[in-house]
XYZ file of C-alpha atoms in Angstrom:
244
model
C 25.735 1.038 49.236
C 27.217 2.067 45.915
C 27.577 5.654 44.829
C 24.771 7.217 42.817
C 25.921 8.479 39.466
C 24.558 11.706 38.004
C 25.098 10.433 34.516
C 22.213 9.445 32.273
C 22.549 5.820 31.121
C 23.498 5.531 27.427
C 20.316 3.572 26.725
C 18.157 6.353 28.148
C 20.032 8.920 26.060
C 19.409 6.856 22.938
C 15.708 6.695 23.767
C 15.541 10.482 24.105
C 17.516 11.091 20.915
C 15.340 8.577 19.062
C 12.176 10.299 20.239
C 13.507 13.716 19.217
C 14.478 12.327 15.811
C 10.950 11.041 15.234
C 9.454 14.355 16.352
C 11.703 16.359 14.014
C 11.055 13.936 11.160
C 7.305 14.355 11.535
C 7.420 18.054 12.320
C 9.178 18.989 9.072
C 6.441 17.761 6.698
C 3.716 19.014 9.052
C 5.067 22.562 9.232
C 5.585 22.575 5.468
C 2.061 21.237 4.870
C 0.664 24.002 7.081
C 2.836 26.417 5.070
C 4.488 27.660 8.273
C 7.975 27.032 6.888
C 9.299 26.860 3.307
C 9.141 23.447 1.707
C 12.917 23.135 1.596
C 13.147 23.762 5.354
C 10.489 21.144 6.010
C 12.305 18.646 3.816
C 15.631 19.298 5.569
C 13.994 18.681 8.964
C 12.464 15.462 7.633
C 15.793 14.272 6.256
C 17.707 15.246 9.393
C 15.255 13.400 11.625
C 15.408 10.325 9.401
C 19.202 10.296 9.412
C 19.379 10.575 13.207
C 16.732 7.855 13.583
C 18.842 5.579 11.393
C 21.926 6.249 13.529
C 19.935 5.515 16.686
C 18.772 2.249 15.152
C 22.338 1.192 14.346
C 23.494 2.042 17.868
C 20.542 0.134 19.309
C 21.580 -2.965 17.369
C 25.122 -2.605 18.718
C 23.801 -2.344 22.273
C 21.571 -5.374 21.792
C 24.549 -7.360 20.485
C 26.388 -6.475 23.663
C 23.519 -7.773 25.774
C 22.231 -4.383 26.888
C 18.730 -4.877 25.570
C 16.711 -2.930 23.015
C 14.358 -0.205 24.257
C 11.016 0.297 22.552
C 11.784 3.844 21.452
C 15.164 2.822 20.058
C 13.490 -0.023 18.194
C 10.804 2.240 16.699
C 13.372 4.870 15.717
C 15.473 2.172 14.086
C 12.540 0.899 12.029
C 11.706 4.409 10.885
C 15.369 4.981 10.064
C 15.435 1.845 7.913
C 12.345 3.101 6.089
C 14.076 6.437 5.520
C 17.141 4.623 4.158
C 14.966 2.568 1.794
C 13.347 5.763 0.529
C 16.771 7.268 -0.078
C 17.979 4.179 -1.943
C 14.850 4.214 -4.096
C 15.286 7.885 -4.941
C 18.854 7.221 -6.101
C 17.409 5.306 -9.024
C 15.671 8.433 -10.315
C 17.624 10.648 -12.731
C 19.297 13.678 -11.158
C 17.432 16.185 -13.315
C 14.348 18.266 -12.560
C 13.232 19.438 -16.017
C 11.373 17.078 -18.384
C 9.698 17.584 -21.731
C 8.093 15.650 -24.572
C 10.343 17.483 -27.047
C 14.002 17.668 -25.921
C 15.051 18.980 -29.332
C 12.671 21.955 -29.261
C 11.189 22.179 -25.750
C 8.328 24.606 -25.027
C 9.646 27.847 -23.529
C 8.474 29.482 -20.321
C 7.199 33.044 -20.607
C 5.008 33.712 -17.584
C 7.171 31.554 -15.321
C 10.292 33.430 -16.383
C 8.719 36.681 -15.166
C 7.786 35.300 -11.724
C 9.696 36.820 -8.812
C 10.364 33.319 -7.455
C 12.296 32.529 -10.647
C 14.353 35.712 -10.669
C 17.932 34.888 -11.568
C 17.075 31.362 -12.697
C 17.922 30.130 -16.163
C 14.571 28.865 -17.456
C 16.044 27.355 -20.629
C 15.970 23.577 -20.934
C 19.540 22.357 -20.194
C 20.945 20.619 -23.263
C 22.630 17.793 -21.233
C 19.231 16.827 -19.806
C 18.087 15.528 -23.201
C 20.380 12.490 -23.162
C 19.520 11.702 -19.536
C 15.819 11.920 -20.248
C 16.021 9.730 -23.348
C 17.821 7.033 -21.362
C 15.327 6.967 -18.492
C 12.017 8.169 -19.889
C 11.799 7.278 -23.568
C 8.008 7.048 -23.203
C 7.715 10.839 -22.883
C 6.688 11.736 -26.420
C 4.565 14.332 -28.209
C 0.817 13.760 -28.125
C -0.969 13.620 -31.449
C -4.618 14.659 -31.491
C -6.810 14.148 -34.540
C -8.419 17.577 -34.211
C -7.490 21.102 -35.354
C -5.203 23.152 -33.061
C -8.074 25.357 -31.833
C -10.019 22.293 -30.667
C -6.870 20.715 -29.243
C -6.183 23.859 -27.240
C -9.644 23.673 -25.678
C -9.002 20.080 -24.657
C -5.586 20.950 -23.249
C -7.022 23.839 -21.264
C -9.785 21.619 -19.905
C -7.257 19.035 -18.717
C -5.041 21.727 -17.161
C -7.965 23.277 -15.266
C -8.999 19.849 -13.992
C -5.672 19.239 -12.235
C -6.313 19.739 -8.496
C -2.823 20.997 -7.689
C -2.418 23.347 -10.690
C -3.033 27.061 -11.071
C -3.154 28.228 -14.688
C -1.079 31.403 -14.912
C -1.157 32.103 -18.660
C -3.322 31.103 -21.598
C -2.603 32.103 -25.178
C -5.121 30.483 -27.546
C -3.636 32.249 -30.590
C -0.132 31.023 -29.780
C -1.398 27.655 -28.561
C 0.278 27.836 -25.147
C -0.801 27.363 -21.554
C 1.359 27.813 -18.460
C 0.620 26.674 -14.933
C 2.192 26.241 -11.515
C 1.763 22.963 -9.639
C 2.149 22.827 -5.856
C 3.116 19.551 -4.190
C 0.719 18.591 -1.417
C 3.009 18.033 1.538
C 6.091 20.184 1.187
C 4.511 22.826 -1.038
C 7.240 22.780 -3.677
C 6.344 24.697 -6.841
C 6.833 23.273 -10.331
C 6.383 25.269 -13.546
C 4.496 23.733 -16.472
C 4.045 24.835 -20.075
C 1.935 23.073 -22.719
C 2.249 23.916 -26.398
C -0.198 23.094 -29.202
C 0.953 23.167 -32.835
C -0.581 22.049 -36.130
C 0.616 18.631 -37.220
C 1.774 17.981 -40.757
C -0.974 16.213 -42.638
C -3.699 17.433 -40.270
C -4.451 17.249 -36.579
C -2.415 18.716 -33.751
C 0.751 18.018 -31.827
C 0.882 18.731 -28.102
C 4.163 19.091 -26.202
C 4.551 19.429 -22.454
C 7.367 20.608 -20.233
C 7.420 20.372 -16.441
C 10.216 21.861 -14.317
C 10.847 21.993 -10.565
C 12.019 25.229 -8.991
C 13.955 23.529 -6.197
C 16.299 20.601 -5.975
C 18.644 18.928 -8.398
C 16.415 15.890 -8.886
C 12.667 15.461 -8.503
C 12.217 11.727 -7.740
C 10.234 11.345 -10.956
C 7.585 13.950 -10.142
C 7.764 15.903 -13.399
C 7.912 12.848 -15.653
C 4.908 11.342 -13.879
C 3.028 14.635 -14.282
C 3.629 14.575 -18.033
C 2.429 10.963 -18.160
C -0.799 11.883 -16.348
C -1.525 14.754 -18.741
C -0.710 12.519 -21.716
C -3.109 9.860 -20.434
C -5.854 12.438 -19.853
C -5.520 13.921 -23.343
C -5.356 10.490 -24.958
C -8.449 9.312 -23.073
C -10.332 12.453 -24.114
C -10.073 11.556 -27.791
C -10.860 7.850 -27.465
C -14.416 6.878 -28.451
C -16.600 5.687 -25.553
C -16.835 1.958 -25.106
C -19.993 0.450 -26.578
């Protein structure tokens, strides 16, 4: 009769680590969604779990190559890890900036957002180097021209802003033609600051410029640019005549 070893087999350890990785990966977004932890904490837990799951998957492949079999939990963790890696590779294609605008030369300025306690100590000015990055990746972000006077354009802009399900309008200045809002991402609860500016256009009509800026992170995986595109589409659709 051979001696019983008190050691846990490596395969069993991998199964346990893989399970814990999946739990942590799912727990991060859940806790952030429930607003029990800050969004950044939830994201770090998600990323940590995904990284560990990827490592478990690689080790599982090595074990399988050595003829030690592939446990179900190791296999699942590996698949999730590969998905996490694919997400990371995809996000690398997004520009590493978190502040976008339709007017890089004269971007709308934040007033209400600059006074928020959450932005204390932050430079709310649009970084000059971002302009070149934005032009190279998002040339479609351009001012919106509306064939109505500024007062009417402001009403349309305000209507679109109030219709956004994840926005809270924090400032409205009809005389100055500006609206500010805060958008909250659904899962992690990150906050992004938005300002929309309405100005008279030369020759008649109005020009609308938008700026959207994340409070956290160096990049935003395209969130702010996509937000500007959605607002642009909504304002453009509002002035198109109904189909006959």
